[in-house]
Structures are given as C-alpha cells and as structure tokens.
Amino acid sequence: MFGFVVPSPLRLLGFNSPPLRSSAFAQVPSQHVARAPKTRRSARWDMVATGRNGGGVTSTVDSGSDPMSEVIDDRLWDVQIPRMSKIVCTIGPKTCDIDSIEKLAETGMDIVRLNMSHGTHEWHGKVIETVRKVNSRGRFNLGLLLDTKGPEVRSGDLKAPIQVKRGQKFTWTVRKDFESFDDFTVDVSYDDFVKDVHAGDTLLVDGGMCSFLVTEVSDKDVVSECVDGGTLTSRRHLNVRGKSASLPAITEKDWEDIKFGMENNVDFYALSFVKHEDDVQTLISYLRENNSHALVLSKIESADAVKRLRPILEASDGAMVARGDLGAEIPVEDVPLVQDEIVSINRSLRKPTIVATHMLESMITYPSPTRAEVADITEAVRQGADATMLSGETANGSYPYKALSVMATVAESVVSQDSTLCESDLFSPIVREREGNIQDARLDLAYGASTMASRLKVAAIVVFTRVGTYARLVSSTRPRCPVIAFTPDSDLVRRLTLFWGVEPFELEFSEDPEETISRAVNLLIEKGKTSTGDILVIASDMLVTDKSKVNTIQVRTVH
C-alpha cells in the first residue's frame, strides 16, 4: 500500500477537484500516512496546486507513477472551504487610522480589541468611531471587544533600566520614601503585596522575563534573590507563581472603562483576572440592568480561575484563554492542558472561546512565523476554538498585516485539510451531553441541519434568528459550510461575529415567511455568497405565518 508524504502547507483536495497542476511530494510505503477515503476511486488522487508565480502544469498522480518528475511547487490552492474560525486583532498606534483598520478587515480581522491597559478614553473613542465608519461602508460588520485592565500588580518607576544578574539581591517594597531606595529597590503598586507573598515563593516579572526567589518578607519589604537575570524597566507586571493577588476582580478603573464601553455600545467585554463565578455574574447583572446585551467573556489567566473553571465558564457568555499571565501563575507545561479543557467545556456549553497571547509573537519583529507558532494556531483551530487573537502583532508590531494573513491562511488550511481527509460530517465533533429531558430540541435540529448540509454539499446553512440562539447552536455543531445568520437586530449582527463559521447580516423580517426567504436569498446573491443552482439548508423557529414558533429545516435550490 502506498501513501503520500505531503510537505507543508500542501492541502489535499477532494476527488472532484480539478487535476493537479504542480506539486512536490514523494510516494513511499507507509502505514501511517494520509489515504483516500474508502469511497469512490482508490487508485488515483486528484489535487490542485500552483507555482509561486501563479502558473503551473496540469497532471494527475497515479499510485504507480513517479510524482517527483512533476515537482514545481508544494502549495495547493483553490480550496473552496472558507476560514471558519474568527480572528480578533488588538488595535494600537500603528493600526488605529481608518485605512489600517479597513486593511485589517480585508485581510481577515473579524473583531477589534480595545486593550484598556493602554490608551485613554479619548483615544479608544476615536478607534470606535473609526470602526463604525468602516462598518457603515457596508462591506464589514466588525465587532468591538473591550478588554479590561483588571487588578494588575506592577512595579514602580525607575530612574533608568536595571541589569539584574543571577544571585543579585533585590527588594520590592510598598514604602513610598523613594529617596531612600538604592539601585536594587523598587516600589510595588499593591499595598497588600507583602501579605500575599511568602518566603520560598517565585516572583515572575512580565511572565518570566526575569524571575526572583523570595527569601524574606517584612512589614514593608519583600527581599528576593535573582534566579533568571535580565533588564528590569519601569512598571513591569508582577506575578507570584501559583498564587493570585487578593484584589477585587473589577477595579474602580475597570468600572469606569465598562461604563465607557456601555456609552459606546461595545459588543463584548473580556473580564481580566476572573477568580470566581460571582465576578462574572456581577458584571452581567450590571450590564443587563442597564439594557446592554454585550457578551461577557471570562479571561482565564489566574491560578484561582483554574480551580473553579467549570463554574466560571457556566456563568460566562464565553471565555478567553489568556496564556501569558496564566503561564506565570501555573506551571507552563499545564497551559496547553488548561487551554484544551477550556475549549472542551465551552464547546459542551455551546459557548465561544478565544485563544490568545503569543500566537505569532515572533512576527512583532520578524516577517515570517516560527513553525511552532504555526502549529500553535493549528492546534487551537483543531480543538474547535471559535477564535484566535493577535495582540502586539497588530497593535505595535512591524508586520501587522503579514501576521494577520498568516493566521487567516493557517486557520483556513486546517479546516480545508480536515474536510478533505476526515470522513466525519462535522469538524472536530464532540460527544453530546444529555441531561435527561432538559436537552433543547433546537440542538437536535442544529445537528440535523449541519449533517444534512455536509452530505448534500450545500453552499451554506441559512438561519433566521432574533436573539441569536439558533445561530449559536448551529455554529456549535461545527458544520463544514458557512452559517449565514439573518437578524433584524444590528447589535446582534456584531455579536454573532465571534461564533465559528457564522456570517451575520441584518435583514428585516416580513410577516410572510416566503418573502423573508426570498429577500434573504437575493441579499446573498448580491453579496456573492450564493448563485443559481446552489443548494441551501434553511433552519429556523420563526418561519410560520401565525406567529407561533415551529422548528423547521428546509432544503432549497437557488433559482
């Protein structure tokens, strides 16, 4: 039996794809390589590839031929499956003007992140206004995510950077008599720091750029010894390995930022350093009492949060895996396991997850990613995370558009390869959890719609929704085609941008279901999302004339 060793980023296509133009691979005996599904032809692979200049030759590869004679390039293209996972981009000084934001949207950005740890309300307000202008042009529906600063513990100001070497004694203090400080003493922003830290603790600066072993604690000072040296500068973020600061999850600054977000109708709040489900419920209650339907995403980045993972996720509208601070508070080798658990729990709860931090960190400085970073994005998408996020890469990096393009291309490639090689009707399916008779019947229909869409090879699943539930449920099943969600609520359109595979559009619903469907299909044709002859699966609980709710699945051909 022969198989193909396929060099990255080669993407195998289905058997009805156009013939091979160019490729680079070797045919070798193997028991562990990709093979054709057992259906249709078993002796021939049909694939599509192109050279880097866009050209190529046409050929077919048979299990008995010599593929190396046709080597030109190793990149396959023309995959018709779109990127399904979403991308969140942090906006910073290099990307805050309207041309930059529009270019990010064109390259693949779905949601704009406002990092409240930096910038003023005035600056963020201008970014929000710019995003609204981009949305008003009709090509995009960018969501807005406000990321709170949270109860961070930071070092104070230094007269000049300090080079700290291994074995060097260093003092962290809550004293304010700055004139008495020597060159190796710095103040800390949190007065109870001396109560939270004990001898034997490991203190990490900026997630581990420098580390110190605490040797002595007094009423005002924490004395430490440098373990891993480096350059210490002003206002550095401090963590104690395995511990969380005993600060409130929502600080006074956070409340001011949240009110700012409400005034500007942002779509998502990422709540930093959540430690308990009560923190989340407090914010959700406050938002709902003030007529805001924004989704609250818990940032899992503290040791305390890991201990109460499921209750926190159950209380939240979604989650963000903030791996930077998380890796400073728990053993770094546990971070991938916690990420997998968060995605898994949220998928069972039908809630979205964003995987964030250090995804393409090297591209802040360099124009191409490391192979490990590409693997990191791949793993997040394979796990079924709804979105991946760029931070410094797009906020102040040297190559924001290249970084975004890499993330979008890799995310698309993962789904394309899986759809070609995997025989499952759904992407990365999960075991459904049933709790007696409580199971929502609409979830059964969502699975039915997604399975039917895969087997009929439809252009899209079309969902009509007023509150987003149906779109969320269909998305949670991870279908292999886009989920086109129509809603009359413009705010809901932006909130749906976070969910896997969902392309939301605003549409006023008619009293006549047929008229609503007709208008929706015409809009899809106008947007280039479908064409004559395409098959659509339509799922809804609204398409009835007497205003009662009836769950339906329809299969229609576009005429």
CSV table of N, CA and C in Angstrom, one decimal, residues 88-92 95 113 115 147 320 356-361 364 389-397 407:
chain,number,residue,atom,x,y,z
A,88,VAL,N,-9.5,37.9,16.2
A,88,VAL,CA,-9.5,39.1,17.0
A,88,VAL,C,-8.2,39.9,16.9
A,89,CYS,N,-8.2,41.1,16.5
A,89,CYS,CA,-7.0,41.9,16.4
A,89,CYS,C,-7.0,43.1,17.4
A,90,THR,N,-5.9,43.2,18.1
A,90,THR,CA,-5.7,44.4,19.0
A,90,THR,C,-5.3,45.6,18.2
A,91,ILE,N,-6.0,46.7,18.4
A,91,ILE,CA,-5.6,47.9,17.7
A,91,ILE,C,-4.7,48.8,18.6
A,92,GLY,N,-3.6,49.3,17.9
A,92,GLY,CA,-2.6,50.1,18.6
A,92,GLY,C,-2.2,51.3,17.8
A,95,THR,N,-2.0,50.9,13.9
A,95,THR,CA,-3.2,50.4,13.2
A,95,THR,C,-4.5,51.1,13.5
A,113,ARG,N,-10.1,44.5,19.1
A,113,ARG,CA,-9.9,44.5,20.6
A,113,ARG,C,-9.4,45.8,21.0
A,115,ASN,N,-7.6,47.4,24.1
A,115,ASN,CA,-6.9,47.0,25.4
A,115,ASN,C,-6.9,48.2,26.3
A,147,ASP,N,-11.4,45.0,26.5
A,147,ASP,CA,-10.6,44.2,27.4
A,147,ASP,C,-10.2,45.0,28.6
A,320,MET,N,-11.9,33.7,27.2
A,320,MET,CA,-10.6,33.9,26.6
A,320,MET,C,-9.5,33.2,27.3
A,356,ALA,N,-5.7,33.2,23.0
A,356,ALA,CA,-4.9,34.4,22.9
A,356,ALA,C,-3.5,34.3,23.5
A,357,THR,N,-2.7,35.3,23.1
A,357,THR,CA,-1.4,35.5,23.7
A,357,THR,C,-0.3,34.7,23.0
A,358,HIS,N,0.7,35.4,22.5
A,358,HIS,CA,1.9,34.7,21.9
A,358,HIS,C,1.7,33.8,20.7
A,359,MET,N,0.6,34.1,20.0
A,359,MET,CA,0.3,33.2,18.9
A,359,MET,C,1.3,33.4,17.8
A,360,LEU,N,1.6,34.6,17.5
A,360,LEU,CA,2.6,34.9,16.4
A,360,LEU,C,3.6,36.0,17.0
A,361,GLU,N,4.0,35.7,18.2
A,361,GLU,CA,4.9,36.7,18.9
A,361,GLU,C,6.1,37.1,18.1
A,364,ILE,N,6.1,40.2,15.7
A,364,ILE,CA,6.2,41.6,16.1
A,364,ILE,C,7.5,42.2,15.5
A,389,MET,N,-6.4,35.1,18.6
A,389,MET,CA,-6.2,36.5,18.8
A,389,MET,C,-4.8,37.0,18.6
A,390,LEU,N,-4.7,38.2,18.0
A,390,LEU,CA,-3.4,38.8,17.9
A,390,LEU,C,-3.3,40.0,18.8
A,391,SER,N,-2.2,40.2,19.5
A,391,SER,CA,-2.1,41.3,20.5
A,391,SER,C,-1.0,42.3,20.0
A,392,GLY,N,0.2,42.2,20.4
A,392,GLY,CA,1.2,43.1,20.0
A,392,GLY,C,1.5,43.0,18.5
A,393,GLU,N,1.2,41.8,17.9
A,393,GLU,CA,1.5,41.6,16.5
A,393,GLU,C,0.8,42.7,15.6
A,394,THR,N,-0.5,43.1,16.0
A,394,THR,CA,-1.2,44.1,15.2
A,394,THR,C,-1.2,45.4,15.9
A,395,ALA,N,-1.0,45.5,17.2
A,395,ALA,CA,-1.0,46.8,18.0
A,395,ALA,C,0.2,47.6,17.7
A,396,ASN,N,1.4,47.0,17.8
A,396,ASN,CA,2.6,47.8,17.6
A,396,ASN,C,3.7,47.0,16.9
A,397,GLY,N,3.3,45.9,16.2
A,397,GLY,CA,4.3,45.1,15.6
A,397,GLY,C,4.8,45.7,14.2
A,407,MET,N,-2.1,34.1,10.1
A,407,MET,CA,-3.2,33.4,11.0
A,407,MET,C,-4.4,33.0,10.2
